[in-house]
GROMACS .gro file of C-alpha atoms in nm:
model
  511
    1MET     CA    1  11.177  10.298   7.180
    2GLN     CA    2  11.286  10.616   7.005
    3HIS     CA    3  11.185  10.884   7.255
    4ASN     CA    4  11.361  11.185   7.398
    5LYS     CA    5  11.490  11.031   7.719
    6VAL     CA    6  11.581  11.171   8.060
    7LEU     CA    7  11.850  11.002   8.270
    8ILE     CA    8  11.802  10.998   8.648
    9LEU     CA    9  12.118  10.914   8.841
   10ASP     CA   10  12.027  10.753   9.172
   11PHE     CA   11  12.235  10.828   9.481
   12GLY     CA   12  12.013  10.612   9.704
   13SER     CA   13  11.737  10.858   9.786
   14GLN     CA   14  11.401  10.725   9.907
   15TYR     CA   15  11.245  10.973   9.662
   16THR     CA   16  11.421  10.867   9.341
   17GLN     CA   17  11.124  10.667   9.214
   18LEU     CA   18  10.904  10.969   9.279
   19ILE     CA   19  11.126  11.181   9.053
   20ALA     CA   20  11.075  10.929   8.774
   21ARG     CA   21  10.701  10.916   8.832
   22ARG     CA   22  10.673  11.295   8.814
   23VAL     CA   23  10.875  11.304   8.493
   24ARG     CA   24  10.654  11.033   8.340
   25GLU     CA   25  10.346  11.236   8.439
   26LEU     CA   26  10.478  11.503   8.202
   27ASN     CA   27  10.462  11.242   7.922
   28ILE     CA   28  10.840  11.226   7.915
   29TYR     CA   29  11.026  10.893   7.915
   30CYS     CA   30  11.297  10.854   8.179
   31GLU     CA   31  11.521  10.583   8.321
   32ILE     CA   32  11.681  10.541   8.663
   33HIS     CA   33  12.041  10.421   8.680
   34PRO     CA   34  12.286  10.401   8.974
   35PHE     CA   35  12.515  10.703   8.997
   36ASN     CA   36  12.820  10.482   8.934
   37LYS     CA   37  12.671  10.290   8.640
   38ILE     CA   38  12.605  10.566   8.388
   39PRO     CA   39  12.475  10.402   8.067
   40SER     CA   40  12.722  10.370   7.782
   41ASP     CA   41  12.466  10.534   7.553
   42SER     CA   42  12.442  10.848   7.770
   43ASP     CA   43  12.451  11.055   7.451
   44SER     CA   44  12.098  10.933   7.379
   45PHE     CA   45  11.961  11.113   7.685
   46LYS     CA   46  11.832  11.465   7.635
   47ALA     CA   47  11.869  11.575   7.999
   48VAL     CA   48  12.002  11.443   8.332
   49ILE     CA   49  11.868  11.466   8.689
   50LEU     CA   50  12.083  11.393   8.996
   51SER     CA   51  11.881  11.254   9.288
   52GLY     CA   52  11.910  11.311   9.660
   53SER     CA   53  12.089  11.074   9.896
   54PRO     CA   54  12.110  10.974  10.263
   55ASN     CA   55  12.489  11.023  10.230
   56SER     CA   56  12.683  11.343  10.294
   57VAL     CA   57  12.927  11.503  10.048
   58ARG     CA   58  13.143  11.570  10.355
   59GLY     CA   59  13.156  11.206  10.459
   60GLU     CA   60  13.432  10.952  10.407
   61GLU     CA   61  13.229  10.747  10.157
   62VAL     CA   62  13.132  11.020   9.911
   63LEU     CA   63  12.923  10.905   9.617
   64HIS     CA   64  13.138  11.047   9.339
   65PRO     CA   65  13.010  10.998   8.981
   66ASP     CA   66  13.203  11.076   8.666
   67LEU     CA   67  13.003  11.359   8.510
   68SER     CA   68  13.264  11.454   8.250
   69ASN     CA   69  13.038  11.349   7.962
   70ILE     CA   70  12.734  11.521   8.112
   71ARG     CA   71  12.807  11.846   8.290
   72GLY     CA   72  12.811  12.144   8.057
   73LYS     CA   73  12.718  11.918   7.765
   74LYS     CA   74  12.360  11.833   7.861
   75PRO     CA   75  12.092  12.014   8.063
   76MET     CA   76  12.127  11.892   8.420
   77LEU     CA   77  11.913  11.935   8.731
   78ALA     CA   78  12.074  11.852   9.066
   79VAL     CA   79  11.836  11.777   9.354
   80CYS     CA   80  11.938  11.800   9.723
   81TYR     CA   81  12.252  11.580   9.747
   82GLY     CA   82  12.311  11.652   9.378
   83ALA     CA   83  12.307  12.026   9.452
   84GLN     CA   84  12.543  11.981   9.746
   85TYR     CA   85  12.770  11.767   9.529
   86LEU     CA   86  12.797  12.042   9.266
   87ALA     CA   87  12.876  12.302   9.531
   88HIS     CA   88  13.122  12.093   9.731
   89PHE     CA   89  13.334  11.982   9.436
   90SER     CA   90  13.312  12.301   9.230
   91GLY     CA   91  13.448  12.575   9.450
   92GLY     CA   92  13.155  12.615   9.689
   93LYS     CA   93  13.113  12.517  10.054
   94VAL     CA   94  12.883  12.264  10.220
   95ALA     CA   95  12.857  12.244  10.598
   96GLU     CA   96  12.647  12.069  10.857
   97SER     CA   97  12.328  12.262  10.920
   98ASN     CA   98  12.272  12.401  11.269
   99THR     CA   99  11.931  12.234  11.267
  100ARG     CA  100  11.817  11.950  11.047
  101GLU     CA  101  11.627  12.106  10.758
  102TYR     CA  102  11.333  11.873  10.717
  103GLY     CA  103  10.972  11.943  10.625
  104ARG     CA  104  10.774  12.226  10.471
  105ALA     CA  105  10.933  12.561  10.384
  106ASN     CA  106  10.833  12.854  10.166
  107LEU     CA  107  11.031  13.039   9.901
  108SER     CA  108  11.105  13.386  10.037
  109PHE     CA  109  11.307  13.500   9.735
  110ILE     CA  110  11.290  13.413   9.364
  111LYS     CA  111  11.520  13.580   9.111
  112ALA     CA  112  11.308  13.770   8.860
  113GLY     CA  113  11.296  13.674   8.493
  114GLU     CA  114  11.417  13.316   8.533
  115ASP     CA  115  11.255  13.052   8.309
  116PHE     CA  116  11.331  12.796   8.579
  117PHE     CA  117  11.067  12.956   8.805
  118THR     CA  118  10.805  13.047   8.544
  119GLY     CA  119  10.458  13.018   8.697
  120ILE     CA  120  10.598  12.985   9.051
  121SER     CA  121  10.547  13.270   9.295
  122LYS     CA  122  10.722  13.387   9.609
  123GLY     CA  123  10.575  13.198   9.904
  124SER     CA  124  10.544  12.869   9.714
  125GLN     CA  125  10.573  12.570   9.950
  126VAL     CA  126  10.867  12.331   9.907
  127TRP     CA  127  10.980  12.019  10.095
  128MET     CA  128  11.324  12.008  10.257
  129SER     CA  129  11.500  11.690  10.366
  130HIS     CA  130  11.869  11.733  10.447
  131SER     CA  131  12.110  11.776  10.737
  132ASP     CA  132  12.384  11.952  10.533
  133THR     CA  133  12.340  12.294  10.376
  134ILE     CA  134  12.515  12.492  10.103
  135LYS     CA  135  12.696  12.783  10.268
  136GLN     CA  136  12.870  12.911   9.954
  137LEU     CA  137  12.771  12.869   9.590
  138PRO     CA  138  13.008  12.693   9.347
  139THR     CA  139  13.223  12.883   9.100
  140ASN     CA  140  13.000  13.074   8.855
  141GLY     CA  141  12.697  12.993   9.068
  142VAL     CA  142  12.402  13.234   9.048
  143LEU     CA  143  12.145  13.242   9.330
  144LEU     CA  144  11.790  13.175   9.206
  145ALA     CA  145  11.584  13.121   9.522
  146SER     CA  146  11.592  13.119   9.902
  147THR     CA  147  11.372  13.021  10.194
  148HIS     CA  148  11.372  13.180  10.538
  149ASP     CA  149  11.624  12.923  10.670
  150VAL     CA  150  11.803  12.817  10.350
  151GLU     CA  151  11.969  13.101  10.163
  152ASN     CA  152  12.097  12.890   9.873
  153ALA     CA  153  11.778  12.697   9.803
  154ALA     CA  154  11.826  12.710   9.423
  155PHE     CA  155  12.104  12.819   9.190
  156LYS     CA  156  12.231  12.781   8.836
  157ILE     CA  157  12.579  12.772   8.682
  158GLU     CA  158  12.662  13.051   8.441
  159ASN     CA  159  12.745  12.944   8.084
  160GLU     CA  160  12.595  12.598   8.148
  161THR     CA  161  12.241  12.458   8.139
  162THR     CA  162  12.296  12.335   8.495
  163TYR     CA  163  12.045  12.399   8.773
  164ALA     CA  164  12.042  12.289   9.135
  165ILE     CA  165  11.786  12.291   9.418
  166GLN     CA  166  11.808  12.204   9.789
  167PHE     CA  167  11.443  12.097   9.806
  168HIS     CA  168  11.251  11.804   9.659
  169PRO     CA  169  11.013  11.897   9.374
  170GLU     CA  170  10.906  11.536   9.332
  171VAL     CA  171  10.715  11.505   9.661
  172TYR     CA  172  10.351  11.600   9.702
  173HIS     CA  173  10.432  11.868   9.961
  174SER     CA  174  10.622  12.080   9.707
  175THR     CA  175  10.312  12.242   9.565
  176ASP     CA  176  10.474  12.369   9.244
  177GLY     CA  177  10.718  12.080   9.204
  178LYS     CA  178  10.561  11.951   8.884
  179GLN     CA  179  10.567  12.301   8.735
  180LEU     CA  180  10.937  12.336   8.817
  181LEU     CA  181  11.018  12.000   8.655
  182GLU     CA  182  10.817  12.104   8.351
  183ASN     CA  183  11.004  12.436   8.335
  184PHE     CA  184  11.338  12.257   8.337
  185LEU     CA  185  11.259  11.962   8.112
  186VAL     CA  186  11.017  12.112   7.859
  187HIS     CA  187  11.109  12.480   7.839
  188ILE     CA  188  11.482  12.476   7.920
  189ALA     CA  189  11.600  12.129   7.810
  190GLN     CA  190  11.335  12.119   7.534
  191VAL     CA  191  11.249  11.752   7.587
  192GLU     CA  192  10.949  11.645   7.380
  193GLN     CA  193  10.642  11.518   7.567
  194ASP     CA  194  10.583  11.211   7.351
  195TRP     CA  195  10.559  10.933   7.613
  196THR     CA  196  10.186  10.847   7.609
  197PRO     CA  197   9.985  10.528   7.671
  198ASP     CA  198   9.882  10.513   7.305
  199SER     CA  199  10.240  10.547   7.181
  200PHE     CA  200  10.353  10.281   7.431
  201VAL     CA  201  10.090  10.034   7.308
  202GLU     CA  202  10.173  10.090   6.943
  203GLU     CA  203  10.548  10.064   6.988
  204THR     CA  204  10.534   9.770   7.230
  205VAL     CA  205  10.305   9.562   7.008
  206GLU     CA  206  10.538   9.618   6.710
  207ALA     CA  207  10.843   9.529   6.921
  208LEU     CA  208  10.675   9.211   7.050
  209LYS     CA  209  10.593   9.102   6.695
  210VAL     CA  210  10.961   9.131   6.603
  211GLN     CA  211  11.082   8.968   6.926
  212LEU     CA  212  10.842   8.672   6.928
  213GLY     CA  213  10.773   8.608   6.561
  214ASN     CA  214  10.555   8.297   6.535
  215ASP     CA  215  10.668   8.152   6.870
  216LYS     CA  216  10.428   8.034   7.139
  217VAL     CA  217  10.415   8.217   7.473
  218VAL     CA  218  10.273   8.101   7.806
  219LEU     CA  219  10.157   8.352   8.068
  220GLY     CA  220  10.046   8.290   8.425
  221LEU     CA  221   9.746   8.513   8.487
  222SER     CA  222   9.672   8.626   8.842
  223GLY     CA  223   9.355   8.827   8.778
  224GLY     CA  224   9.546   9.142   8.872
  225VAL     CA  225   9.625   9.453   8.671
  226ASP     CA  226   9.982   9.377   8.562
  227SER     CA  227   9.934   9.027   8.422
  228SER     CA  228   9.603   9.127   8.259
  229VAL     CA  229   9.751   9.429   8.077
  230ALA     CA  230  10.053   9.219   7.975
  231ALA     CA  231   9.814   8.958   7.834
  232ILE     CA  232   9.624   9.209   7.620
  233LEU     CA  233   9.947   9.357   7.478
  234LEU     CA  234  10.076   9.011   7.391
  235HIS     CA  235   9.740   8.911   7.243
  236LYS     CA  236   9.753   9.216   7.016
  237ALA     CA  237  10.099   9.107   6.901
  238ILE     CA  238  10.072   8.728   6.864
  239GLY     CA  239   9.701   8.640   6.898
  240LYS     CA  240   9.636   8.266   6.929
  241ASN     CA  241  10.002   8.194   7.008
  242LEU     CA  242   9.948   8.332   7.360
  243TYR     CA  243   9.841   8.068   7.612
  244CYS     CA  244   9.718   8.203   7.946
  245ILE     CA  245   9.693   7.988   8.257
  246PHE     CA  246   9.495   8.096   8.563
  247VAL     CA  247   9.563   7.872   8.863
  248ASN     CA  248   9.328   7.847   9.160
  249ASN     CA  249   9.552   7.787   9.461
  250GLY     CA  250   9.255   7.769   9.698
  251LEU     CA  251   9.370   8.093   9.861
  252LEU     CA  252   9.187   8.340   9.641
  253ARG     CA  253   8.903   8.561   9.759
  254LYS     CA  254   8.552   8.416   9.778
  255ASN     CA  255   8.425   8.312   9.431
  256GLU     CA  256   8.727   8.487   9.272
  257TYR     CA  257   8.832   8.190   9.058
  258VAL     CA  258   8.499   8.181   8.874
  259SER     CA  259   8.452   8.559   8.854
  260VAL     CA  260   8.800   8.622   8.713
  261LEU     CA  261   8.757   8.353   8.447
  262GLU     CA  262   8.426   8.513   8.351
  263GLN     CA  263   8.596   8.853   8.322
  264TYR     CA  264   8.856   8.712   8.085
  265GLU     CA  265   8.593   8.547   7.863
  266GLY     CA  266   8.496   8.877   7.706
  267MET     CA  267   8.855   8.983   7.636
  268GLY     CA  268   8.923   8.735   7.355
  269LEU     CA  269   9.208   8.567   7.541
  270ASN     CA  270   9.298   8.199   7.527
  271VAL     CA  271   9.267   8.128   7.900
  272LYS     CA  272   9.274   7.792   8.075
  273GLY     CA  273   9.157   7.771   8.435
  274VAL     CA  274   9.326   7.511   8.655
  275ASP     CA  275   9.168   7.432   8.992
  276ALA     CA  276   9.460   7.305   9.199
  277SER     CA  277   9.322   7.423   9.532
  278ALA     CA  278   9.334   7.079   9.697
  279ARG     CA  279   9.696   7.033   9.590
  280PHE     CA  280   9.799   7.366   9.747
  281LEU     CA  281   9.600   7.325  10.068
  282ASP     CA  282   9.739   6.973  10.122
  283ALA     CA  283  10.094   7.109  10.079
  284LEU     CA  284  10.028   7.382  10.337
  285GLU     CA  285   9.884   7.155  10.604
  286GLY     CA  286  10.059   7.204  10.938
  287ILE     CA  287  10.284   7.488  10.819
  288SER     CA  288  10.285   7.803  11.036
  289ASP     CA  289  10.601   7.989  10.935
  290PRO     CA  290  10.527   8.263  10.674
  291GLU     CA  291  10.838   8.196  10.467
  292GLN     CA  292  10.770   7.822  10.461
  293LYS     CA  293  10.418   7.900  10.344
  294ARG     CA  294  10.556   8.111  10.058
  295LYS     CA  295  10.804   7.841   9.960
  296ALA     CA  296  10.540   7.570   9.963
  297ILE     CA  297  10.306   7.781   9.749
  298GLY     CA  298  10.586   7.869   9.508
  299ARG     CA  299  10.694   7.506   9.475
  300VAL     CA  300  10.342   7.379   9.404
  301PHE     CA  301  10.275   7.665   9.162
  302ILE     CA  302  10.584   7.571   8.962
  303GLU     CA  303  10.476   7.207   8.957
  304VAL     CA  304  10.123   7.295   8.838
  305PHE     CA  305  10.246   7.553   8.590
  306ASP     CA  306  10.505   7.311   8.450
  307ASP     CA  307  10.240   7.040   8.407
  308GLU     CA  308  10.019   7.279   8.211
  309ALA     CA  309  10.302   7.433   8.006
  310ASN     CA  310  10.418   7.087   7.899
  311GLU     CA  311  10.077   7.029   7.740
  312ILE     CA  312  10.147   7.314   7.497
  313GLU     CA  313  10.366   7.194   7.213
  314ASP     CA  314  10.682   7.392   7.135
  315VAL     CA  315  10.621   7.676   7.379
  316LYS     CA  316  10.937   7.890   7.391
  317TRP     CA  317  10.857   8.195   7.602
  318LEU     CA  318  10.731   8.274   7.950
  319ALA     CA  319  10.558   8.614   7.976
  320GLN     CA  320  10.572   8.800   8.304
  321GLY     CA  321  10.400   9.110   8.437
  322THR     CA  322  10.724   9.258   8.571
  323ILE     CA  323  10.696   9.637   8.608
  324TYR     CA  324  10.962   9.906   8.639
  325PRO     CA  325  10.985   9.920   9.022
  326ASP     CA  326  11.062   9.545   9.017
  327VAL     CA  327  11.357   9.621   8.788
  328ILE     CA  328  11.506   9.925   8.960
  329GLU     CA  329  11.462   9.789   9.314
  330SER     CA  330  11.711   9.517   9.222
  331VAL     CA  331  11.983   9.771   9.135
  332SER     CA  332  12.201   9.892   9.419
  333ALA     CA  333  12.253  10.269   9.420
  334THR     CA  334  12.574  10.226   9.616
  335GLY     CA  335  12.765  10.002   9.380
  336GLY     CA  336  12.619   9.658   9.441
  337PRO     CA  337  12.568   9.385   9.183
  338SER     CA  338  12.447   9.472   8.836
  339ALA     CA  339  12.077   9.476   8.758
  340THR     CA  340  11.892   9.148   8.797
  341ILE     CA  341  11.516   9.142   8.751
  342LYS     CA  342  11.354   9.022   9.070
  343SER     CA  343  11.108   8.732   9.060
  344HIS     CA  344  10.797   8.933   9.142
  345HIS     CA  345  10.573   8.724   8.914
  346ASN     CA  346  10.356   8.449   9.057
  347VAL     CA  347  10.564   8.170   8.904
  348GLY     CA  348  10.818   8.268   9.168
  349GLY     CA  349  11.134   8.144   8.996
  350LEU     CA  350  11.127   7.873   8.731
  351PRO     CA  351  11.355   7.570   8.743
  352ASP     CA  352  11.625   7.542   8.476
  353TYR     CA  353  11.464   7.242   8.309
  354MET     CA  354  11.174   7.451   8.179
  355LYS     CA  355  11.415   7.628   7.940
  356LEU     CA  356  11.179   7.916   7.867
  357LYS     CA  357  11.295   8.257   7.750
  358ILE     CA  358  11.145   8.556   7.932
  359VAL     CA  359  10.937   8.834   7.777
  360GLU     CA  360  10.828   9.130   7.992
  361PRO     CA  361  10.618   9.384   7.800
  362LEU     CA  362  10.557   9.609   8.104
  363LYS     CA  363  10.907   9.635   8.246
  364ALA     CA  364  10.935  10.006   8.151
  365LEU     CA  365  10.614  10.109   8.333
  366PHE     CA  366  10.513  10.218   8.681
  367LYS     CA  367  10.189  10.081   8.828
  368ASP     CA  368   9.985  10.390   8.750
  369GLU     CA  369  10.117  10.384   8.392
  370VAL     CA  370  10.010  10.019   8.359
  371ARG     CA  371   9.656  10.124   8.448
  372ARG     CA  372   9.664  10.410   8.196
  373VAL     CA  373   9.789  10.177   7.923
  374GLY     CA  374   9.511   9.931   8.006
  375ALA     CA  375   9.254  10.210   7.990
  376SER     CA  376   9.385  10.323   7.651
  377MET     CA  377   9.321   9.969   7.522
  378GLY     CA  378   8.962   9.979   7.651
  379MET     CA  379   9.008   9.727   7.930
  380ASP     CA  380   8.735   9.676   8.189
  381LYS     CA  381   8.758   9.925   8.478
  382THR     CA  382   8.690   9.649   8.730
  383ILE     CA  383   9.017   9.483   8.633
  384LEU     CA  384   9.219   9.804   8.611
  385GLY     CA  385   9.087   9.930   8.944
  386ARG     CA  386   9.138   9.604   9.132
  387HIS     CA  387   9.332   9.634   9.455
  388PRO     CA  388   9.674   9.467   9.472
  389PHE     CA  389   9.653   9.116   9.617
  390PRO     CA  390   9.951   8.919   9.754
  391GLY     CA  391  10.086   8.636   9.540
  392PRO     CA  392  10.054   8.380   9.825
  393GLY     CA  393   9.693   8.495   9.862
  394LEU     CA  394   9.511   8.446  10.191
  395ALA     CA  395   9.787   8.217  10.320
  396ILE     CA  396   9.977   8.517  10.457
  397ARG     CA  397   9.660   8.670  10.596
  398ILE     CA  398   9.594   8.363  10.809
  399LEU     CA  399   9.845   8.394  11.089
  400GLY     CA  400   9.972   8.060  11.211
  401ASP     CA  401   9.880   7.722  11.070
  402LEU     CA  402   9.640   7.700  10.777
  403THR     CA  403   9.331   7.480  10.750
  404ARG     CA  404   9.042   7.466  10.505
  405GLU     CA  405   8.807   7.593  10.774
  406LYS     CA  406   9.027   7.897  10.839
  407VAL     CA  407   9.035   7.971  10.466
  408ARG     CA  408   8.655   7.953  10.458
  409ILE     CA  409   8.623   8.191  10.753
  410LEU     CA  410   8.863   8.447  10.607
  411GLN     CA  411   8.704   8.431  10.262
  412GLU     CA  412   8.364   8.507  10.418
  413VAL     CA  413   8.504   8.793  10.629
  414ASP     CA  414   8.695   8.939  10.336
  415ALA     CA  415   8.385   8.925  10.114
  416VAL     CA  416   8.180   9.126  10.363
  417PHE     CA  417   8.457   9.387  10.400
  418ILE     CA  418   8.523   9.430  10.027
  419ASP     CA  419   8.154   9.425   9.931
  420ASN     CA  420   8.080   9.695  10.187
  421LEU     CA  421   8.369   9.911  10.063
  422LYS     CA  422   8.214   9.893   9.718
  423SER     CA  423   7.857   9.959   9.829
  424TRP     CA  424   7.971  10.261  10.035
  425ASN     CA  425   8.172  10.395   9.737
  426LEU     CA  426   8.494  10.360   9.936
  427TYR     CA  427   8.668  10.089   9.731
  428ASP     CA  428   8.826  10.325   9.478
  429LYS     CA  429   8.943  10.558   9.758
  430VAL     CA  430   9.148  10.276   9.911
  431TRP     CA  431   9.473  10.147   9.758
  432GLN     CA  432   9.455   9.804   9.921
  433ALA     CA  433   9.221   9.639  10.169
  434GLY     CA  434   9.185   9.298  10.325
  435ALA     CA  435   9.120   9.101  10.642
  436MET     CA  436   9.360   8.907  10.865
  437LEU     CA  437   9.261   8.599  11.066
  438LEU     CA  438   9.446   8.617  11.398
  439PRO     CA  439   9.575   8.309  11.583
  440VAL     CA  440   9.378   8.396  11.895
  441ASN     CA  441   9.031   8.323  12.027
  442SER     CA  442   8.840   8.567  12.242
  443VAL     CA  443   8.545   8.541  12.477
  444GLY     CA  444   8.213   8.673  12.352
  445VAL     CA  445   7.842   8.653  12.422
  446MET     CA  446   7.585   8.558  12.161
  447GLY     CA  447   7.222   8.490  12.250
  448ASP     CA  448   7.305   8.481  12.623
  449GLU     CA  449   7.560   8.210  12.556
  450ARG     CA  450   7.935   8.232  12.602
  451THR     CA  451   8.143   8.202  12.284
  452TYR     CA  452   8.515   8.151  12.238
  453GLU     CA  453   8.583   8.227  11.874
  454LYS     CA  454   8.821   8.391  11.630
  455CYS     CA  455   8.930   8.753  11.609
  456VAL     CA  456   8.982   8.919  11.269
  457ALA     CA  457   9.164   9.243  11.184
  458LEU     CA  458   9.054   9.465  10.897
  459ARG     CA  459   9.322   9.658  10.706
  460ALA     CA  460   9.278   9.942  10.454
  461VAL     CA  461   9.564  10.163  10.335
  462GLU     CA  462   9.623  10.448  10.095
  463SER     CA  463   9.944  10.454   9.892
  464THR     CA  464  10.082  10.516   9.544
  465ASP     CA  465  10.318  10.222   9.505
  466GLY     CA  466  10.311  10.021   9.828
  467MET     CA  467  10.657  10.138   9.936
  468THR     CA  468  10.496  10.356  10.203
  469ALA     CA  469  10.134  10.353  10.314
  470ASP     CA  470   9.898  10.522  10.558
  471TRP     CA  471   9.592  10.362  10.716
  472VAL     CA  472   9.262  10.492  10.583
  473ASN     CA  473   9.034  10.677  10.822
  474LEU     CA  474   8.717  10.485  10.732
  475PRO     CA  475   8.388  10.623  10.870
  476TYR     CA  476   8.287  10.490  11.211
  477GLU     CA  477   7.943  10.408  11.073
  478PHE     CA  478   8.102  10.193  10.802
  479LEU     CA  479   8.325  10.009  11.051
  480GLN     CA  480   8.031   9.955  11.285
  481LYS     CA  481   7.809   9.809  11.012
  482THR     CA  482   8.090   9.592  10.873
  483SER     CA  483   8.185   9.458  11.216
  484ASN     CA  484   7.824   9.370  11.300
  485GLU     CA  485   7.772   9.203  10.965
  486ILE     CA  486   8.088   8.992  10.995
  487ILE     CA  487   8.003   8.873  11.346
  488ASN     CA  488   7.641   8.796  11.251
  489LYS     CA  489   7.713   8.626  10.918
  490VAL     CA  490   8.048   8.450  10.960
  491LYS     CA  491   8.033   8.150  11.188
  492GLY     CA  492   8.347   8.125  11.400
  493VAL     CA  493   8.417   8.500  11.446
  494ASN     CA  494   8.309   8.703  11.749
  495ARG     CA  495   8.549   9.001  11.744
  496VAL     CA  496   8.660   9.252  11.477
  497VAL     CA  497   8.942   9.508  11.511
  498TYR     CA  498   9.073   9.773  11.271
  499ASP     CA  499   9.447   9.813  11.202
  500ILE     CA  500   9.561  10.178  11.229
  501SER     CA  501   9.934  10.117  11.167
  502SER     CA  502  10.119  10.292  10.885
  503LYS     CA  503  10.407  10.160  10.673
  504PRO     CA  504  10.669  10.210  10.806
  505PRO     CA  505  10.700  10.098  11.082
  506ALA     CA  506  10.443   9.827  11.006
  507THR     CA  507  10.400   9.654  10.670
  508ILE     CA  508  10.079   9.632  10.469
  509GLU     CA  509  10.048   9.254  10.514
  510TRP     CA  510  10.086   9.094  10.855
  511GLU     CA  511  10.311   8.810  10.739
   0.00000   0.00000   0.00000
């Protein structure tokens, strides 16, 4: 795609994806590459950003990129480790900070008349996250900003379009971070803001027409956002040559198989529903280990998918809903193997004998961008706003061995929880929600009789991408009503608990 591009060199920071997301929010296209794998077409990038890193420029294993084709030739913004790198190797001095500089800080000094800080006032909150600090600016360095504890919080290099900051503009806590990125990219580097959902749709559809020609493509639909948006893009490009398969593995939410098929009916897609629930549940009988569950589900899915794909004559392509985090998470920022797209799709890794070429129309997009692209194509909000759901489905929300009765119980519990979130207008305020069936029974009393039944845990988190997540503080009245309703309506459950663990240290799913 012919856009003004920004190159982000990743030194292993936990915030690198956030930098890219903030840049994309400015309608500017960017790509993340490891610091030691600078693209051969680096001339095609309009500006460069150096990320932070858990490493130290004073350590034995310094991450040392070759910037000879970048520095002084392209506008460059160095963030945290990047700023320390410029100082340490260009005549400045970096030393261990007396105290770890982590958390909120405020700008106590901003150099007047600098385009870099247009619209940003003294006192603006920034987020620090480093244990080293810049004691002396590099050669030709000019101080631009300070905080109370960090004198050299921002600087530029004279006679270059090179800027550096010790704080992280990409995180939410830097209140003017987006403004600073806009100042650098739009006003200083003069990068055009031409990366929009509409332009993506138009360019992607044209590219798919060229790539696929008159070939047939098969796509495994999950009912989720990614595969649905991928399906609509492909349908725009190749129409009837797209064959969508939606497999019921028996581990979907209550009535989800029918409701999802009904949703797709109005979208003009060629969708075939395959109810293989008995096949999956038989394969899972007696299996308790989470990884063995995943493997069994993956194996049966491949078998079912292969059976259905073989009924389509001359199919040549498999479409996947791979998105950008799936791509960049497989690239080591510290010099590991070259990029390999991870198998995040629900086919889970196809055997060699299927001989299908891969097409991934969403591999340049973040999750929020996928939703915006779907909205620009007029897709139903109920699909675009659907919570993420694990590929193995309820299998990894039933701890321990899996039976049809346990699936029934959890489907009923989950339905009450999700329906109540919607009726209380809480569903769209939650990133992901679900129920877990625990492998324990507890004593209860119902109608003066002793019960010994199942315990379920409800889980609701807020997040942007699932990499980190906080539990949602749902109203007590909501939790009380939901708990009572579950216990009264779902036979086999007499206790409900609410999970208040964040990720990390916990994970979103329990298995």
